[in-house]
Coordinates of N, CA, C and O and ligand atoms in Angstrom, one line a residue:
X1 N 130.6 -93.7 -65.3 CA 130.1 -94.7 -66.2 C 129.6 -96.0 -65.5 O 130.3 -96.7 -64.9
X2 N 128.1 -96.1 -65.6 CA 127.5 -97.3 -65.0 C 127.4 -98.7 -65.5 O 127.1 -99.8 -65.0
X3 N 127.9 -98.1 -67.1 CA 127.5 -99.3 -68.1 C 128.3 -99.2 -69.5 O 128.9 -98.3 -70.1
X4 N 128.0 -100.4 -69.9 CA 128.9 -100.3 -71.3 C 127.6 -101.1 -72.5 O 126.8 -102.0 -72.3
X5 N 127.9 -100.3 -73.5 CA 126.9 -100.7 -74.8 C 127.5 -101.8 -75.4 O 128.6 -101.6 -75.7
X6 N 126.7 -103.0 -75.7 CA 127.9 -104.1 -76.7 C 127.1 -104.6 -77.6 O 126.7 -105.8 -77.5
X7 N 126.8 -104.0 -78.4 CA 125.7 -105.0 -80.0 C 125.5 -105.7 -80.0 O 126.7 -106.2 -80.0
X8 N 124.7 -106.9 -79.9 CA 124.8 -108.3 -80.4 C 125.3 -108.8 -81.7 O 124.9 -109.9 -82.1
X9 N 126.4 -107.9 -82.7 CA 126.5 -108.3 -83.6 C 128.6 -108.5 -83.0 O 129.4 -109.4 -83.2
X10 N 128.6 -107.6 -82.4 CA 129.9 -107.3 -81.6 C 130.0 -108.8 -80.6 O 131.1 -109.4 -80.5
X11 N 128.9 -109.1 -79.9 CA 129.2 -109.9 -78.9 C 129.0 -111.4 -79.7 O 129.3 -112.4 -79.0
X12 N 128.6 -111.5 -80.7 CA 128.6 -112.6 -82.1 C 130.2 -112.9 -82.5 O 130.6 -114.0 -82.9
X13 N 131.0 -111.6 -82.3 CA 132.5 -111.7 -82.6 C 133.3 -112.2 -82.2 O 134.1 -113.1 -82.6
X14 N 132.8 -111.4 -81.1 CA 134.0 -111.8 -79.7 C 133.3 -113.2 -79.2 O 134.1 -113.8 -78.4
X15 N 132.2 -113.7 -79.4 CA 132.2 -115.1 -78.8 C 132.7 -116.0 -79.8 O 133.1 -117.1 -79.3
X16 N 132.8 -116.1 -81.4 CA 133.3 -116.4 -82.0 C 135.1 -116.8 -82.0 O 135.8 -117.9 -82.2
X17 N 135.6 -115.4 -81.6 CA 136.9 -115.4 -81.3 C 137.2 -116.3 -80.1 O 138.3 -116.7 -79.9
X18 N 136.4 -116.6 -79.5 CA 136.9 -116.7 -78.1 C 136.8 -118.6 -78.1 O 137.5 -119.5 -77.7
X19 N 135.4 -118.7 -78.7 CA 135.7 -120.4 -79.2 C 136.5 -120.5 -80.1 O 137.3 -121.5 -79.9
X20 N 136.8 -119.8 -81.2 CA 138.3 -120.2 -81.8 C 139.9 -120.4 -81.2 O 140.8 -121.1 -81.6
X21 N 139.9 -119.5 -80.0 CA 140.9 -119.2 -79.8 C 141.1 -120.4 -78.5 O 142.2 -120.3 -78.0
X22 N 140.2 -121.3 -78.0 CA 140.3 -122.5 -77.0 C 141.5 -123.2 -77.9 O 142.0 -123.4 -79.0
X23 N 141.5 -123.5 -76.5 CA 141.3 -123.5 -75.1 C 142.6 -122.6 -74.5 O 143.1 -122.8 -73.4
X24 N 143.0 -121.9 -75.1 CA 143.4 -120.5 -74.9 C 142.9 -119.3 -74.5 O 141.7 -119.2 -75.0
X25 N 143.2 -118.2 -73.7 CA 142.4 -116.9 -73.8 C 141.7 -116.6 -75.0 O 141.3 -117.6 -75.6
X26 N 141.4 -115.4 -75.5 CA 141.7 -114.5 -76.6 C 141.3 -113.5 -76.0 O 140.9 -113.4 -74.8
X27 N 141.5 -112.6 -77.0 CA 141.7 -111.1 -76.4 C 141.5 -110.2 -77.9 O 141.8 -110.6 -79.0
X28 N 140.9 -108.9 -77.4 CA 140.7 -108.1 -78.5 C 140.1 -106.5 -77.6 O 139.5 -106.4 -76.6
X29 N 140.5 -105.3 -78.6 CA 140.3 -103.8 -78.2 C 138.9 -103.5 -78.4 O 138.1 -103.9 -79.4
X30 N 138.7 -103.0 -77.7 CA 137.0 -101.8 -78.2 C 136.8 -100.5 -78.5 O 136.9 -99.6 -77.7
X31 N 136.6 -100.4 -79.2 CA 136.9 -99.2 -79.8 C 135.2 -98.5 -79.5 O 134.1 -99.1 -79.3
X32 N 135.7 -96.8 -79.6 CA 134.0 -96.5 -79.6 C 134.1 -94.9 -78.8 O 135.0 -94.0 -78.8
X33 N 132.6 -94.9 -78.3 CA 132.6 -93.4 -77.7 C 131.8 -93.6 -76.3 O 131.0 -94.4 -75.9
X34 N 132.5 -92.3 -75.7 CA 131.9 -92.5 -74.2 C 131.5 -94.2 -73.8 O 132.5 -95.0 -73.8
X35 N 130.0 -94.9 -73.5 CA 130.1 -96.0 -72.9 C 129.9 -96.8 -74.5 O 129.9 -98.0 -74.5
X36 N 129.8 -96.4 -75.4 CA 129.0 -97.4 -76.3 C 130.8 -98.0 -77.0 O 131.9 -97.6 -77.2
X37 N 129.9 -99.6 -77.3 CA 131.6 -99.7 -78.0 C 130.8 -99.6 -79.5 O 129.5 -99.7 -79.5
X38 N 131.6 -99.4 -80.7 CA 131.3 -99.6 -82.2 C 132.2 -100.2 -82.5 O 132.8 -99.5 -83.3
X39 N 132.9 -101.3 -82.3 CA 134.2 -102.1 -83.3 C 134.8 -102.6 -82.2 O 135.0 -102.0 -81.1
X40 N 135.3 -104.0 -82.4 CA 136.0 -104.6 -82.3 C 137.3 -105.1 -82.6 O 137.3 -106.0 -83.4
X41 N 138.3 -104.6 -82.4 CA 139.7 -105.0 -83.5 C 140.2 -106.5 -82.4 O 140.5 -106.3 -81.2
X42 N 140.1 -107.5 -82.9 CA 140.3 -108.8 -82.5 C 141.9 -109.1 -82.5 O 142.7 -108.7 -83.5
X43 N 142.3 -109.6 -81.7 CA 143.8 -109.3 -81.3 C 144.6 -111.3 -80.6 O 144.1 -112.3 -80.1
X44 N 145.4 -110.9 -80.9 CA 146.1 -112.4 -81.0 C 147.0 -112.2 -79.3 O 147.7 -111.3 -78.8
X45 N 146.3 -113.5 -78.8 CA 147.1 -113.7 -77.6 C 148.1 -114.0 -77.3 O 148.1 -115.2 -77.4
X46 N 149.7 -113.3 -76.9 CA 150.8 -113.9 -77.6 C 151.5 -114.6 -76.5 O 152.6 -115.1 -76.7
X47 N 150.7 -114.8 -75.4 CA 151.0 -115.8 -74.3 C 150.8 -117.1 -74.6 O 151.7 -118.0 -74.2
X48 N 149.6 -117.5 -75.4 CA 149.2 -118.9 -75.8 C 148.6 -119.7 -74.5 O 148.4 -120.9 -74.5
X49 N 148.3 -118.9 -73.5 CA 148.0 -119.6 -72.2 C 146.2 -119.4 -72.1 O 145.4 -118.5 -72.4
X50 N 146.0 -120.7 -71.5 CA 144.5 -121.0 -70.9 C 144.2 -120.4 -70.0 O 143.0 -120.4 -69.7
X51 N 145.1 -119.4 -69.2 CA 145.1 -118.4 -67.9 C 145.3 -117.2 -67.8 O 145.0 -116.4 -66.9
X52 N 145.9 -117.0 -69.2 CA 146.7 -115.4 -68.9 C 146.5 -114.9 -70.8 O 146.2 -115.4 -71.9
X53 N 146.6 -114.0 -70.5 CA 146.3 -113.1 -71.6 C 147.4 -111.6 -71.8 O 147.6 -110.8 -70.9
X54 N 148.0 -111.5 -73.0 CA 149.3 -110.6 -73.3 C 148.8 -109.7 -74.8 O 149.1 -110.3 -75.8
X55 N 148.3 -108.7 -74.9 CA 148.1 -108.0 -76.4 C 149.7 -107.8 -76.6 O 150.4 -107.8 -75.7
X56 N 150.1 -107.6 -77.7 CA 151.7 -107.2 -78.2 C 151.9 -105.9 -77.6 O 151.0 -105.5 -77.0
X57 N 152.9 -105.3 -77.8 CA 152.9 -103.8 -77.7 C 152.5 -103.5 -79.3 O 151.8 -102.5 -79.3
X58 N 152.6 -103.9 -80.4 CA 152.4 -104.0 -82.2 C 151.2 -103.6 -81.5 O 150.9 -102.5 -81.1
X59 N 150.7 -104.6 -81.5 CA 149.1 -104.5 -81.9 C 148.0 -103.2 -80.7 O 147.0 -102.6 -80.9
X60 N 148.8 -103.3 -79.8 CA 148.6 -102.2 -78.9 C 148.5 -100.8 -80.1 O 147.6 -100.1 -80.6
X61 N 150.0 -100.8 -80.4 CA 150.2 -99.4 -80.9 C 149.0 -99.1 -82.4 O 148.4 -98.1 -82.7
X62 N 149.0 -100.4 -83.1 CA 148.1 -100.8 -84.3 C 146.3 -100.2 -83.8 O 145.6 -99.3 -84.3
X63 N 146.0 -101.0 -82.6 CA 145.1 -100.2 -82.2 C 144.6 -99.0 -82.1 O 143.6 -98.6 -82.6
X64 N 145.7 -98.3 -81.2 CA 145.6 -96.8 -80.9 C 145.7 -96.1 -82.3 O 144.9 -95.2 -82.7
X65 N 146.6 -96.4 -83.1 CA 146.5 -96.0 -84.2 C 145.3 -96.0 -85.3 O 144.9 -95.0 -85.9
X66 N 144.8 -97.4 -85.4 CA 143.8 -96.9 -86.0 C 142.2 -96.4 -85.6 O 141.2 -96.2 -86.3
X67 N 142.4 -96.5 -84.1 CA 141.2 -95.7 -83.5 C 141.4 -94.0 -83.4 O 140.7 -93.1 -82.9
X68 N 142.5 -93.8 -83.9 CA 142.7 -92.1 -83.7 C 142.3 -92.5 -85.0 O 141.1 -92.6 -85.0
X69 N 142.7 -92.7 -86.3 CA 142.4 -92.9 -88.0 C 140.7 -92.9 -88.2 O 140.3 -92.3 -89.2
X70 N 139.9 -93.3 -87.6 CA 138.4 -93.6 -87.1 C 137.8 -93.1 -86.5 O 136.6 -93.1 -86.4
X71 N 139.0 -92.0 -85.6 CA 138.3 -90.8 -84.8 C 137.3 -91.1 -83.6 O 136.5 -90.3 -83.2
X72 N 137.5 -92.7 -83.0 CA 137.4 -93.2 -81.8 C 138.3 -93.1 -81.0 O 139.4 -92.7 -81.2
X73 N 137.4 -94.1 -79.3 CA 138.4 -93.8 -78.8 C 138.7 -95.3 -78.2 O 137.7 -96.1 -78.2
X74 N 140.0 -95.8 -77.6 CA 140.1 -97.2 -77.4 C 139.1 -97.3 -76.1 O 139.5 -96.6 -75.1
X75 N 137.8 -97.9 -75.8 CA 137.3 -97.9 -74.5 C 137.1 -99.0 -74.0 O 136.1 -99.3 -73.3
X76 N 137.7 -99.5 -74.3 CA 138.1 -100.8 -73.3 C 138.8 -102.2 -73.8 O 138.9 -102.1 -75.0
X77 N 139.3 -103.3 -73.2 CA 139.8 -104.3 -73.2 C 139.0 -105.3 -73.3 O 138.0 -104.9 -72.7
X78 N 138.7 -106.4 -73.7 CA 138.4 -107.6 -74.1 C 139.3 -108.8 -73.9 O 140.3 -109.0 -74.5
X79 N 138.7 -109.8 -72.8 CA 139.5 -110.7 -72.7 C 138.2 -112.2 -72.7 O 137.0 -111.9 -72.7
X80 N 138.8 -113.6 -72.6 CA 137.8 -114.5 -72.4 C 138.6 -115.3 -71.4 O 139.8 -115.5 -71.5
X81 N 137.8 -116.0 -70.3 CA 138.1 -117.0 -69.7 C 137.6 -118.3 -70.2 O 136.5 -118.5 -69.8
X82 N 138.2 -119.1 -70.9 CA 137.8 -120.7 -71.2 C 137.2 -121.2 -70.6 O 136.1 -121.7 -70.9
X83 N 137.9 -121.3 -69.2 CA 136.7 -122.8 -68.6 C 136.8 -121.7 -67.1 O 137.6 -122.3 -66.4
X84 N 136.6 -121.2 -66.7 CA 136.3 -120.3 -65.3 C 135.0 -118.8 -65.8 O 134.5 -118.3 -66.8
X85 N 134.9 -118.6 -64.4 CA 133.8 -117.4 -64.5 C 134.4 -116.4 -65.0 O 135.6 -116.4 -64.9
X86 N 133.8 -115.4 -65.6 CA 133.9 -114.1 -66.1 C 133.9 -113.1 -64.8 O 133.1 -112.2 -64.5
X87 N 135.4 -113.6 -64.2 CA 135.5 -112.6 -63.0 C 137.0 -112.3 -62.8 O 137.9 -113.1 -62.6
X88 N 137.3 -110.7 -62.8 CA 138.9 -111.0 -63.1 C 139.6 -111.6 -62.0 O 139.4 -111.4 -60.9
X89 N 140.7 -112.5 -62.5 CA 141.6 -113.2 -62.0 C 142.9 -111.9 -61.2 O 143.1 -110.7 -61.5
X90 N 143.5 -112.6 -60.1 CA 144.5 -111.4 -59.7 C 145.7 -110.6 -60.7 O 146.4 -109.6 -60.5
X91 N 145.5 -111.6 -62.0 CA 146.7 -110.7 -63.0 C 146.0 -109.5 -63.6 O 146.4 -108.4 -63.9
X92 N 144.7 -110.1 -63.6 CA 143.8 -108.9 -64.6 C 143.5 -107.8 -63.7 O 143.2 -106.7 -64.1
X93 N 143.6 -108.2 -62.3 CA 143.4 -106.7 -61.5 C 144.3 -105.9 -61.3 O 144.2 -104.7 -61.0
X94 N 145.6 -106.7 -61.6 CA 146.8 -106.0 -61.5 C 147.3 -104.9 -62.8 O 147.9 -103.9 -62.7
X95 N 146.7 -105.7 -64.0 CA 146.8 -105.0 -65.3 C 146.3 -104.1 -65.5 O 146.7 -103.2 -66.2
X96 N 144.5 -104.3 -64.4 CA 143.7 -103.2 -64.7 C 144.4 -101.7 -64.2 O 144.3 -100.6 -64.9
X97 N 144.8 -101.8 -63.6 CA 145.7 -100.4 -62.7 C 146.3 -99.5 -63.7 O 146.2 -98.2 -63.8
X98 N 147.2 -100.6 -64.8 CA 148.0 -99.7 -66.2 C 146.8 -99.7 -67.4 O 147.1 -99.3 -68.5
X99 N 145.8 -100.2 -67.1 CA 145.1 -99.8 -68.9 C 143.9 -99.8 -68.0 O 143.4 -100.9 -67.6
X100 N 143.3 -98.1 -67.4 CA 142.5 -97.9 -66.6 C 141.5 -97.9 -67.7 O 141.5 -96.8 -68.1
X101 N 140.5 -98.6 -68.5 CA 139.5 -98.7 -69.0 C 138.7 -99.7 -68.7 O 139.3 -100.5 -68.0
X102 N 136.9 -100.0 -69.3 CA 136.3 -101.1 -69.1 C 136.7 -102.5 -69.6 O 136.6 -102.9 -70.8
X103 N 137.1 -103.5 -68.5 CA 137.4 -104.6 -69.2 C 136.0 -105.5 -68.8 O 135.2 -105.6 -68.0
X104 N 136.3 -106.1 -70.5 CA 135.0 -107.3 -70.7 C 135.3 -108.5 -70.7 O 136.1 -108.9 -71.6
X105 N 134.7 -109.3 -69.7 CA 135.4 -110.7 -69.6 C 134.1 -111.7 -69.8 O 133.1 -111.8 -69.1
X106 N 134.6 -112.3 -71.0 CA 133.7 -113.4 -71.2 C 134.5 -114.2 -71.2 O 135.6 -114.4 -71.7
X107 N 133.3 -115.1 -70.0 CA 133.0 -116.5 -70.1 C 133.2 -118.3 -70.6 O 132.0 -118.8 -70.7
X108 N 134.1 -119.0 -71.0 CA 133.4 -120.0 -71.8 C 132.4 -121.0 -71.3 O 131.7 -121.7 -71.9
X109 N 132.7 -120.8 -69.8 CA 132.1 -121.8 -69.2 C 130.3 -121.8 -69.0 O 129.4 -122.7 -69.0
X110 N 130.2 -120.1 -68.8 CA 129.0 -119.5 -68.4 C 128.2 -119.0 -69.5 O 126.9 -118.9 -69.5
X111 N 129.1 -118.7 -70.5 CA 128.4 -117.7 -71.9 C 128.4 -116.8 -71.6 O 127.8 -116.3 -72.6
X112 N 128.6 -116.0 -70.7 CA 128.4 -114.9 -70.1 C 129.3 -113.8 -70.3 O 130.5 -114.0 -70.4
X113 N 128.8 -112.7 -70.4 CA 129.7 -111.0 -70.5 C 129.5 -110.9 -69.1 O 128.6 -111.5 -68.5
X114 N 130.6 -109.8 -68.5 CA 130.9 -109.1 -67.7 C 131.4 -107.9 -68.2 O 131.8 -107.8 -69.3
X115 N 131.4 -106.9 -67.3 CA 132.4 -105.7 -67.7 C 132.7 -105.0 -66.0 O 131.9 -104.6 -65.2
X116 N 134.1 -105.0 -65.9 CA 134.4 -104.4 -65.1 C 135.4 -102.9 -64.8 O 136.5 -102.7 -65.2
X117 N 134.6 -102.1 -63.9 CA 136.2 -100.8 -64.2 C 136.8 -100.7 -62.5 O 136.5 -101.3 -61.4
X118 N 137.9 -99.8 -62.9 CA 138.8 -99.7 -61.5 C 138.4 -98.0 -61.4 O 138.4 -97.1 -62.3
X119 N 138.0 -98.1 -60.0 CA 137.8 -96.7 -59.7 C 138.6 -96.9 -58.6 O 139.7 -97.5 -58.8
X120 N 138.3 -96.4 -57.2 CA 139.3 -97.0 -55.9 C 139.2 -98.4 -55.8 O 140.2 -99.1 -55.4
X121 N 138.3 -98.8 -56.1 CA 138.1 -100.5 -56.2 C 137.9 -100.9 -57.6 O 137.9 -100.0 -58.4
X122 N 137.7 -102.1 -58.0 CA 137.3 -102.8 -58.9 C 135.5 -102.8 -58.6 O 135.0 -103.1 -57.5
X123 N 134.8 -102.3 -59.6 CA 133.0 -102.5 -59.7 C 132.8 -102.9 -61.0 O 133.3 -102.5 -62.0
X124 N 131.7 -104.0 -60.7 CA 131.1 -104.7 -62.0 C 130.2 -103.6 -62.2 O 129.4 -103.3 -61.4
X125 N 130.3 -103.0 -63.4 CA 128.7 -102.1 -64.7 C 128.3 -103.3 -65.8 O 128.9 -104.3 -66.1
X126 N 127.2 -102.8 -66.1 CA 126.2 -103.1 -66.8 C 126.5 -103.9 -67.9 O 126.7 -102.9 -68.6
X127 N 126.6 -104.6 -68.6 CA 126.5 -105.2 -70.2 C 125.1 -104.8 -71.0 O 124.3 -105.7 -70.9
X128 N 124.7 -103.8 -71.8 CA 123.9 -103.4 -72.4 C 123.9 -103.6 -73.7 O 124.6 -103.1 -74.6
X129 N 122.8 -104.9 -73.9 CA 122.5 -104.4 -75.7 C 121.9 -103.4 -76.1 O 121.0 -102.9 -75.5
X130 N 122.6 -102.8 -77.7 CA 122.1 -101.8 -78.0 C 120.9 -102.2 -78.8 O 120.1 -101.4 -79.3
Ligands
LIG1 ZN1 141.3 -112.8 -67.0

């Protein structure tokens, strides 16, 4: 997978969430198929930190659950950086290892999407409107 699909109605959400949620992270699941995402389930950061980002295990499980209910699948993570680049930090590389999917890291500083996956290394793919 070279790339990941994100709506402009989806990336309207999550940039919403992500100025709401300053000067804090936020954080939310993607739901969907192969690279495209279809849905967003918007998720409460229970760290409360400007640096770090924590989904519950709840809302984890809440997720999976209702993406099997929807007959998707969870394909990736959603996080924002407030005031730094949309480039993962060493916690998020370290996370990336246990939730091997595409993470998307926006920006507040830049406005900017990223999406990055872990193969033997960490590689930036594509951000594609559909
Ligand atoms: Zn991060």
């Amino acid at each position: 997978m070279q790339k990941i699909i994100l709506s402009s109605s989806d990336k309207k959400i999550l940039t919403e969430h992500a100025e709401n949620e300053k000067p804090n992270e936020s954080c939310a699941i993607l739901f969907g198929k192969n690279n495209v995402v279809s849905e967003v389930f918007l998720t409460k950061n229970v760290e409360e930190s400007p640096t770090n980002f924590t989904i519950s295990n709840e809302q984890l499980i809440e997720g999976y659950k209702i993406a099997e209910e929807k007959k998707v699948d969870v394909i990736g993570i959603f996080h924002s950086h407030p005031n730094s680049e949309a480039y993962p930090s060493n916690t998020d590389k370290k996370f990336m290892q246990s939730n091997p999917v595409v993470w998307i890291i926006y920006s507040g500083a830049t406005k900017d999407f990223r999406a990055y996956l872990l193969e033997s290394e960490i590689k930036e793919i594509a951000v594609e409107e559909k």
